[in-house]
Short mmCIF file of C-alpha atoms and ligand atoms in Angstrom, two decimals:
data_model
loop_
_atom_site.label_atom_id
_atom_site.label_comp_id
_atom_site.label_asym_id
_atom_site.label_seq_id
_atom_site.Cartn_x
_atom_site.Cartn_y
_atom_site.Cartn_z
CA UNK A 1 17.87 11.00 64.99
CA UNK A 2 18.66 14.68 64.79
CA UNK A 3 22.39 13.76 64.66
CA UNK A 4 21.78 11.45 61.68
CA UNK A 5 19.91 14.09 59.76
CA UNK A 6 22.74 16.54 60.14
CA UNK A 7 25.19 14.00 58.86
CA UNK A 8 23.02 13.28 55.81
CA UNK A 9 22.61 16.93 55.20
CA UNK A 10 26.43 17.52 55.46
CA UNK A 11 27.05 14.61 53.04
CA UNK A 12 24.34 16.10 50.37
CA UNK A 13 26.00 19.49 50.77
CA UNK A 14 29.53 18.01 50.16
CA UNK A 15 28.37 15.85 47.11
CA UNK A 16 26.56 18.97 45.69
CA UNK A 17 29.60 21.19 46.12
CA UNK A 18 31.70 18.54 44.29
CA UNK A 19 29.12 18.31 41.44
CA UNK A 20 28.93 22.01 40.92
CA UNK A 21 32.62 22.81 41.51
CA UNK A 22 32.77 25.52 38.78
CA UNK A 23 29.99 27.33 40.66
CA UNK A 24 32.69 28.31 43.11
CA UNK A 25 33.40 30.86 40.37
CA UNK A 26 29.97 31.86 38.88
CA UNK A 27 32.00 34.62 37.22
CA UNK A 28 35.30 34.79 35.45
CA UNK A 29 37.04 38.06 34.69
CA UNK A 30 39.66 38.11 32.02
CA UNK A 31 41.94 41.17 31.96
CA UNK A 32 42.85 41.60 28.16
CA UNK A 33 45.91 43.74 27.39
CA UNK A 34 44.62 44.11 23.77
CA UNK A 35 41.24 42.83 22.59
CA UNK A 36 40.56 41.80 19.02
CA UNK A 37 36.86 41.15 19.11
CA UNK A 38 36.52 39.49 15.65
CA UNK A 39 34.00 42.13 14.34
CA UNK A 40 35.57 45.62 14.99
CA UNK A 41 38.12 46.98 12.50
CA UNK A 42 40.46 48.10 15.41
CA UNK A 43 41.68 46.38 18.56
CA UNK A 44 40.90 47.91 21.99
CA UNK A 45 43.30 47.95 24.83
CA UNK A 46 43.01 47.22 28.73
CA UNK A 47 39.59 45.56 28.54
CA UNK A 48 37.84 43.41 31.06
CA UNK A 49 35.84 40.52 29.73
CA UNK A 50 33.22 39.24 32.41
CA UNK A 51 32.22 35.66 31.75
CA UNK A 52 29.12 34.05 33.38
CA UNK A 53 28.98 30.35 33.02
CA UNK A 54 29.54 29.52 29.47
CA UNK A 55 28.75 32.88 27.99
CA UNK A 56 30.17 36.36 27.78
CA UNK A 57 28.40 38.65 30.10
CA UNK A 58 29.82 42.09 29.51
CA UNK A 59 32.97 43.84 28.20
CA UNK A 60 34.37 47.14 29.58
CA UNK A 61 37.45 49.47 29.82
CA UNK A 62 39.53 48.23 32.76
CA UNK A 63 38.90 51.64 34.52
CA UNK A 64 35.11 51.17 34.40
CA UNK A 65 34.87 47.49 34.80
CA UNK A 66 32.72 46.18 37.71
CA UNK A 67 34.33 42.82 38.60
CA UNK A 68 31.64 40.76 40.59
CA UNK A 69 32.64 39.72 44.06
CA UNK A 70 34.35 36.21 44.09
CA UNK A 71 35.11 36.23 40.44
CA UNK A 72 38.00 34.15 39.14
CA UNK A 73 40.56 36.67 37.47
CA UNK A 74 42.53 35.52 34.65
CA UNK A 75 45.30 38.00 33.88
CA UNK A 76 46.06 38.26 30.12
CA UNK A 77 46.95 41.87 30.48
CA UNK A 78 50.13 41.34 28.58
CA UNK A 79 48.46 39.31 25.79
CA UNK A 80 46.28 39.90 22.73
CA UNK A 81 42.84 38.24 23.34
CA UNK A 82 40.72 37.00 20.26
CA UNK A 83 37.63 35.01 19.70
CA UNK A 84 38.23 31.09 19.36
CA UNK A 85 39.33 30.52 15.80
CA UNK A 86 37.24 28.55 13.34
CA UNK A 87 38.53 26.33 10.44
CA UNK A 88 35.97 25.97 7.75
CA UNK A 89 37.60 23.11 5.85
CA UNK A 90 39.11 20.09 7.79
CA UNK A 91 38.99 16.36 7.62
CA UNK A 92 39.41 14.92 11.23
CA UNK A 93 39.40 11.34 9.86
CA UNK A 94 42.56 11.98 7.63
CA UNK A 95 46.12 12.03 8.84
CA UNK A 96 48.11 13.42 6.17
CA UNK A 97 48.79 11.90 2.79
CA UNK A 98 52.51 11.31 2.82
CA UNK A 99 53.23 9.67 -0.47
CA UNK A 100 56.12 7.79 1.23
CA UNK A 101 53.60 6.05 3.52
CA UNK A 102 51.17 5.07 0.72
CA UNK A 103 49.39 8.35 0.34
CA UNK A 104 45.58 8.70 0.44
CA UNK A 105 44.79 5.13 -0.30
CA UNK A 106 46.84 3.93 2.73
CA UNK A 107 44.67 6.05 4.98
CA UNK A 108 41.52 4.42 3.72
CA UNK A 109 42.67 0.74 3.25
CA UNK A 110 44.61 -0.16 6.38
CA UNK A 111 43.38 1.36 9.61
CA UNK A 112 40.15 -0.02 11.15
CA UNK A 113 37.22 2.27 11.90
CA UNK A 114 38.22 2.05 15.64
CA UNK A 115 41.69 3.08 14.93
CA UNK A 116 40.47 6.00 12.74
CA UNK A 117 38.08 7.17 15.40
CA UNK A 118 40.87 7.12 17.94
CA UNK A 119 43.13 9.16 15.68
CA UNK A 120 40.20 11.57 15.05
CA UNK A 121 39.99 12.31 18.88
CA UNK A 122 43.71 13.33 18.65
CA UNK A 123 42.94 15.56 15.61
CA UNK A 124 40.06 17.47 17.43
CA UNK A 125 42.21 17.84 20.46
CA UNK A 126 45.08 19.33 18.58
CA UNK A 127 42.77 21.63 16.85
CA UNK A 128 41.46 22.93 20.21
CA UNK A 129 44.94 23.17 21.74
CA UNK A 130 45.77 25.41 18.87
CA UNK A 131 43.05 27.78 19.56
CA UNK A 132 40.45 26.33 17.11
CA UNK A 133 37.17 26.21 18.92
CA UNK A 134 35.15 25.49 15.76
CA UNK A 135 35.69 23.19 12.78
CA UNK A 136 33.52 22.69 9.62
CA UNK A 137 34.58 19.12 8.89
CA UNK A 138 34.11 18.41 5.29
CA UNK A 139 33.65 14.56 4.94
CA UNK A 140 35.10 11.64 6.68
CA UNK A 141 36.94 10.07 3.74
CA UNK A 142 35.50 6.51 4.17
CA UNK A 143 34.87 6.66 7.73
CA UNK A 144 30.98 7.00 7.20
CA UNK A 145 29.11 8.78 9.94
CA UNK A 146 32.10 8.67 12.35
CA UNK A 147 32.11 12.48 12.50
CA UNK A 148 28.67 12.45 13.99
CA UNK A 149 30.08 10.36 16.78
CA UNK A 150 33.02 12.40 17.46
CA UNK A 151 30.66 15.49 17.64
CA UNK A 152 28.58 13.76 20.19
CA UNK A 153 31.61 12.53 22.21
CA UNK A 154 32.71 16.30 22.43
CA UNK A 155 29.22 17.55 23.19
CA UNK A 156 28.74 15.13 25.98
CA UNK A 157 32.04 15.95 27.45
CA UNK A 158 33.87 12.49 26.91
CA UNK A 159 36.73 14.02 24.85
CA UNK A 160 37.93 17.71 24.54
CA UNK A 161 37.43 19.17 21.08
CA UNK A 162 36.07 22.08 19.17
CA UNK A 163 32.36 22.71 18.02
CA UNK A 164 31.94 20.68 15.01
CA UNK A 165 29.78 21.08 11.90
CA UNK A 166 29.92 17.81 10.11
CA UNK A 167 29.17 16.71 6.65
CA UNK A 168 29.39 12.79 6.96
CA UNK A 169 30.11 10.92 3.67
CA UNK A 170 30.17 13.50 0.89
CA UNK A 171 28.65 12.89 -2.54
CA UNK A 172 30.30 12.34 -5.99
CA UNK A 173 29.56 10.45 -9.28
CA UNK A 174 30.98 7.26 -10.86
CA UNK A 175 34.47 7.97 -11.89
CA UNK A 176 34.38 10.97 -9.52
CA UNK A 177 36.19 9.88 -6.39
CA UNK A 178 38.96 7.62 -4.92
CA UNK A 179 39.76 4.82 -4.47
CA UNK A 180 40.56 4.33 -8.09
CA UNK A 181 43.28 2.91 -10.41
CA UNK A 182 42.87 -0.71 -9.26
CA UNK A 183 41.90 -3.60 -11.53
CA UNK A 184 38.33 -3.14 -12.77
CA UNK A 185 37.52 -6.55 -11.47
CA UNK A 186 37.98 -5.39 -7.90
CA UNK A 187 35.15 -3.92 -6.01
CA UNK A 188 37.16 -1.20 -4.25
CA UNK A 189 35.52 1.00 -1.49
CA UNK A 190 34.76 4.55 -2.58
CA UNK A 191 35.57 7.29 0.09
CA UNK A 192 32.47 9.31 -0.92
CA UNK A 193 28.84 8.24 -1.52
CA UNK A 194 28.67 7.72 -5.28
CA UNK A 195 25.45 8.73 -7.13
CA UNK A 196 24.24 9.02 -10.65
CA UNK A 197 21.15 10.82 -11.67
CA UNK A 198 19.04 13.41 -9.50
CA UNK A 199 17.08 10.57 -7.93
CA UNK A 200 20.15 9.07 -6.29
CA UNK A 201 21.63 12.34 -5.66
CA UNK A 202 18.54 13.49 -3.62
CA UNK A 203 18.35 10.09 -1.88
CA UNK A 204 21.98 10.36 -0.73
CA UNK A 205 21.43 13.91 0.70
CA UNK A 206 18.37 12.54 2.44
CA UNK A 207 20.46 9.64 3.99
CA UNK A 208 23.21 11.95 5.05
CA UNK A 209 20.89 14.46 6.61
CA UNK A 210 18.89 11.94 8.22
CA UNK A 211 21.99 10.54 9.96
CA UNK A 212 23.21 13.96 11.21
CA UNK A 213 24.94 15.87 8.46
CA UNK A 214 25.03 19.53 9.35
CA UNK A 215 26.26 20.41 5.88
CA UNK A 216 26.23 18.45 2.52
CA UNK A 217 29.59 18.14 0.81
CA UNK A 218 29.58 17.66 -2.89
CA UNK A 219 32.47 17.04 -5.28
CA UNK A 220 31.90 19.10 -8.50
CA UNK A 221 35.49 18.54 -9.95
CA UNK A 222 37.70 15.49 -9.48
CA UNK A 223 40.88 14.82 -11.55
CA UNK A 224 42.89 17.81 -12.88
CA UNK A 225 45.64 18.00 -15.43
CA UNK A 226 47.25 20.53 -17.82
CA UNK A 227 45.31 21.29 -21.01
CA UNK A 228 46.79 21.68 -24.38
CA UNK A 229 47.03 25.45 -23.92
CA UNK A 230 48.95 24.99 -20.69
CA UNK A 231 45.80 25.80 -18.61
CA UNK A 232 44.53 23.74 -15.58
CA UNK A 233 41.75 21.53 -16.55
CA UNK A 234 39.34 19.79 -14.07
CA UNK A 235 37.08 16.84 -14.69
CA UNK A 236 33.48 17.83 -13.81
CA UNK A 237 31.43 15.28 -11.81
CA UNK A 238 27.67 16.01 -11.09
CA UNK A 239 25.38 17.61 -13.53
CA UNK A 240 23.54 20.78 -12.71
CA UNK A 241 20.26 18.59 -12.49
CA UNK A 242 22.02 16.22 -9.95
CA UNK A 243 23.37 19.10 -7.88
CA UNK A 244 19.94 21.02 -7.92
CA UNK A 245 18.34 17.92 -6.42
CA UNK A 246 20.93 17.95 -3.56
CA UNK A 247 20.78 21.70 -2.99
CA UNK A 248 16.99 21.73 -3.02
CA UNK A 249 16.59 18.74 -0.58
CA UNK A 250 19.35 20.32 1.77
CA UNK A 251 17.91 23.87 1.73
CA UNK A 252 14.55 22.25 2.56
CA UNK A 253 16.26 20.86 5.85
CA UNK A 254 17.50 24.39 6.46
CA UNK A 255 21.08 23.26 5.81
CA UNK A 256 23.78 24.26 3.37
CA UNK A 257 25.85 22.66 0.51
CA UNK A 258 29.69 22.91 0.30
CA UNK A 259 31.00 22.38 -3.29
CA UNK A 260 34.60 21.17 -3.90
CA UNK A 261 35.29 22.86 -7.23
CA UNK A 262 38.61 23.76 -8.90
CA UNK A 263 37.42 25.52 -11.95
CA UNK A 264 35.97 25.20 -15.46
CA UNK A 265 32.81 23.33 -16.20
CA UNK A 266 32.50 21.87 -12.62
CA UNK A 267 32.71 25.17 -11.01
CA UNK A 268 30.16 26.72 -13.28
CA UNK A 269 27.90 23.90 -12.63
CA UNK A 270 28.54 24.40 -8.93
CA UNK A 271 27.34 28.00 -9.11
CA UNK A 272 24.44 27.21 -11.57
CA UNK A 273 23.38 24.53 -9.19
CA UNK A 274 23.28 26.93 -6.21
CA UNK A 275 26.11 25.86 -3.94
CA UNK A 276 26.51 27.81 -0.70
CA UNK A 277 30.30 27.55 -0.57
CA UNK A 278 33.08 26.95 -3.07
CA UNK A 279 35.85 24.87 -1.57
CA UNK A 280 39.35 25.58 -3.02
CA UNK A 281 38.20 27.45 -6.07
CA UNK A 282 41.69 27.39 -7.65
CA UNK A 283 40.75 28.85 -10.96
CA UNK A 284 38.08 31.51 -10.61
CA UNK A 285 37.42 33.49 -13.75
CA UNK A 286 35.58 36.84 -13.79
CA UNK A 287 32.32 35.22 -14.49
CA UNK A 288 32.52 33.05 -11.61
CA UNK A 289 33.45 35.89 -9.28
CA UNK A 290 30.60 37.90 -10.62
CA UNK A 291 28.16 34.97 -9.95
CA UNK A 292 29.62 34.40 -6.57
CA UNK A 293 28.96 37.96 -5.69
CA UNK A 294 25.53 38.02 -7.08
CA UNK A 295 24.52 34.64 -5.22
CA UNK A 296 26.27 35.46 -1.92
CA UNK A 297 28.48 32.35 -2.31
CA UNK A 298 31.22 31.73 0.24
CA UNK A 299 34.81 31.06 -0.86
CA UNK A 300 36.91 28.77 1.27
CA UNK A 301 40.25 28.92 -0.59
CA UNK A 302 42.44 26.39 1.38
CA UNK A 303 45.79 27.77 0.04
CA UNK A 304 48.36 25.73 2.22
CA UNK A 305 47.87 22.21 0.83
CA UNK A 306 48.56 23.14 -2.79
CA UNK A 307 52.15 24.00 -1.70
CA UNK A 308 52.64 20.42 -0.45
CA UNK A 309 53.74 17.10 -1.74
CA UNK A 310 54.46 18.33 -5.31
CA UNK A 311 55.50 15.44 -7.74
CA UNK A 312 58.78 16.12 -9.58
CA UNK A 313 58.82 19.16 -11.77
CA UNK A 314 59.48 17.12 -14.94
CA UNK A 315 56.35 15.00 -14.60
CA UNK A 316 52.86 15.72 -15.85
CA UNK A 317 51.71 15.41 -12.24
CA UNK A 318 54.43 17.81 -11.10
CA UNK A 319 53.48 20.36 -13.73
CA UNK A 320 49.87 20.04 -12.64
CA UNK A 321 50.65 20.54 -9.01
CA UNK A 322 52.63 23.77 -9.73
CA UNK A 323 49.89 25.08 -11.93
CA UNK A 324 47.32 24.56 -9.16
CA UNK A 325 49.26 26.82 -6.84
CA UNK A 326 50.00 29.31 -9.67
CA UNK A 327 46.48 29.83 -10.73
CA UNK A 328 45.36 30.06 -7.01
CA UNK A 329 47.69 33.02 -6.56
CA UNK A 330 45.79 34.83 -9.20
CA UNK A 331 42.27 33.86 -8.15
CA UNK A 332 42.64 34.65 -4.48
CA UNK A 333 43.58 38.26 -4.85
CA UNK A 334 41.02 38.68 -7.55
CA UNK A 335 38.23 37.36 -5.42
CA UNK A 336 39.44 39.34 -2.39
CA UNK A 337 39.48 42.57 -4.53
CA UNK A 338 36.08 41.99 -5.77
CA UNK A 339 34.68 41.58 -2.34
CA UNK A 340 33.76 37.82 -2.42
CA UNK A 341 32.97 36.62 1.14
CA UNK A 342 36.00 34.52 2.20
CA UNK A 343 36.40 32.09 4.97
CA UNK A 344 39.59 30.50 6.42
CA UNK A 345 40.03 26.80 5.59
CA UNK A 346 43.01 24.57 5.54
CA UNK A 347 42.19 21.05 4.45
CA UNK A 348 43.91 19.84 7.54
CA UNK A 349 43.90 15.93 7.56
CA UNK A 350 45.15 16.33 3.96
CA UNK A 351 47.86 18.27 5.90
CA UNK A 352 49.24 16.21 8.84
CA UNK A 353 47.65 17.27 12.24
CA UNK A 354 50.95 17.78 13.63
CA UNK A 355 51.48 20.86 11.49
CA UNK A 356 50.15 24.29 12.64
CA UNK A 357 46.64 24.92 11.45
CA UNK A 358 47.24 28.72 11.45
CA UNK A 359 49.93 28.37 8.70
CA UNK A 360 46.94 29.33 6.37
CA UNK A 361 46.90 32.89 7.68
CA UNK A 362 50.40 33.36 6.36
CA UNK A 363 49.35 32.53 2.85
CA UNK A 364 46.28 34.65 2.99
CA UNK A 365 48.24 37.72 4.27
CA UNK A 366 51.06 37.06 1.58
CA UNK A 367 48.50 37.14 -1.20
CA UNK A 368 47.15 40.50 -0.09
CA UNK A 369 44.54 40.05 2.58
CA UNK A 370 45.02 42.49 5.57
CA UNK A 371 45.71 40.70 8.70
CA UNK A 372 42.43 41.90 10.38
CA UNK A 373 40.43 40.52 7.50
CA UNK A 374 42.44 37.16 7.65
CA UNK A 375 41.35 37.01 11.43
CA UNK A 376 37.71 37.77 10.60
CA UNK A 377 37.83 35.02 7.95
CA UNK A 378 38.45 32.54 10.84
CA UNK A 379 36.08 34.19 13.22
CA UNK A 380 32.95 36.50 12.58
CA UNK A 381 32.79 35.47 8.82
CA UNK A 382 32.37 31.67 9.36
CA UNK A 383 30.07 32.46 12.15
CA UNK A 384 27.92 34.24 9.55
CA UNK A 385 28.33 31.25 7.04
CA UNK A 386 27.35 28.96 9.95
CA UNK A 387 24.29 30.94 10.86
CA UNK A 388 25.92 31.48 14.39
CA UNK A 389 26.39 35.25 14.14
CA UNK A 390 26.86 36.80 17.47
CA UNK A 391 27.20 33.58 19.12
CA UNK A 392 30.72 32.37 18.05
CA UNK A 393 33.70 34.05 16.25
CA UNK A 394 33.17 37.33 18.42
CA UNK A 395 34.02 38.43 21.83
CA UNK A 396 30.81 40.34 22.61
CA UNK A 397 28.19 40.12 25.31
CA UNK A 398 25.88 37.01 24.59
CA UNK A 399 28.38 35.08 22.64
CA UNK A 400 29.73 31.79 23.99
CA UNK A 401 32.91 32.24 25.94
CA UNK A 402 35.26 30.88 23.25
CA UNK A 403 38.32 32.95 23.89
CA UNK A 404 42.09 32.63 23.10
CA UNK A 405 45.15 34.69 23.68
CA UNK A 406 48.63 34.94 22.10
CA UNK A 407 51.74 36.78 23.21
CA UNK A 408 52.34 39.64 20.80
CA UNK A 409 50.45 41.49 18.05
CA UNK A 410 49.10 39.19 15.31
CA UNK A 411 48.11 42.33 13.24
CA UNK A 412 51.91 42.98 13.20
CA UNK A 413 52.95 39.41 12.60
CA UNK A 414 50.13 36.96 11.54
CA UNK A 415 52.51 34.07 12.35
CA UNK A 416 51.98 34.67 16.02
CA UNK A 417 48.51 32.90 15.77
CA UNK A 418 50.64 29.57 15.23
CA UNK A 419 51.47 29.94 18.92
CA UNK A 420 48.31 30.29 20.95
CA UNK A 421 49.03 30.45 24.71
CA UNK A 422 45.46 30.44 26.19
CA UNK A 423 42.29 28.55 25.16
CA UNK A 424 38.88 28.83 26.70
CA UNK A 425 35.84 27.15 25.25
CA UNK A 426 32.36 27.45 26.74
CA UNK A 427 33.95 29.26 29.72
CA UNK A 428 36.22 26.40 30.53
CA UNK A 429 39.96 26.94 30.44
CA UNK A 430 41.62 24.26 28.21
CA UNK A 431 45.11 25.78 27.93
CA UNK A 432 47.02 28.49 30.12
CA UNK A 433 50.55 29.77 29.70
CA UNK A 434 50.77 27.33 26.79
CA UNK A 435 50.12 24.38 28.97
CA UNK A 436 47.12 22.18 28.60
CA UNK A 437 44.96 22.10 31.78
CA UNK A 438 42.62 19.32 31.19
ZN1 ZN B 1 38.98 18.81 1.86
#
């Protein structure tokens, strides 16, 4: 009998040891050659970051660091360590809009929801392996509430992926979203929830919040073209009254509203209606910038996509495409100089997920943003926008252990961020020496 008890005890101990395998290393110590902590204006050298479970416990100069006995040591003493990056504008349910492959419409019309979900799991994995440990995903483009499911799959550990803030279906008006251009007799699907009037607008926000939206995404402009004086014109969509109903409802739930707006009437309505973030903001006039400063509105410029897939130069669409990039090149430095709060966003999904997400840094820096500010726009700034200050986007005690590393100095060459060598999320190593480990 005694013998049996010992056997059971040994078995239980063995199973427990297996279940709690990470507890072999209750502490992890990262030796960081250079640390950019996401908040400070200057990097620090030769730091030791102590991680306990999923959180950062302490940070000290290597000379003074007390590394707990038995800690797993990760040597990044020849690398630059940064907080996990955050992309504040993605579409995990899109896969690029190559006109040669049918463009946007083909993305919506042909793949089943199961295929789209499977591809979204690849998109989130690609984001994580590139060092993006957080994404604000701004609508599923016809994939309904699929983003809530992908978020749950990541949180439950079924698939690897970043932290997600999802916005589900998005909202626009009749005439305000794709699919369009088909015979009027056809009842084509719309890739956003279509509303007309403040009652429908509020109801759509309620539905989306009820089904798990962390943010509400609204289209305040839709089509764009060149006006008679050569200016970029954007078709406005929701009225101020419709938007106010959405913002009022969403703020009541303690959540925020992201507004796609290029410029003109729609952008003005977005600001008058109380949007929390302006997406794209291609054409910001002085009045818009002043109002954004006054209201504390975030600006997520997404510069990269406007340099892609230009129609031929001698067509109206081609001229429109070039004008979009041209006015953006004026608006971004103006907003930056005025002190508008800027977050890094790419519109990935509109851009194929095979491309580097960090390409946006190069555009921001070439338009005048100092590299350290560009890094903050993808770390501590979005943390503030997402009400996660001190928890993500920073390497400080008490934050989640979302840590990445690159070989070289991104302050000297921002493109280095396109080649992340080490990725840790929640204290778990996902990539080391450029290779995936799980
Ligand atoms: Zn977008």
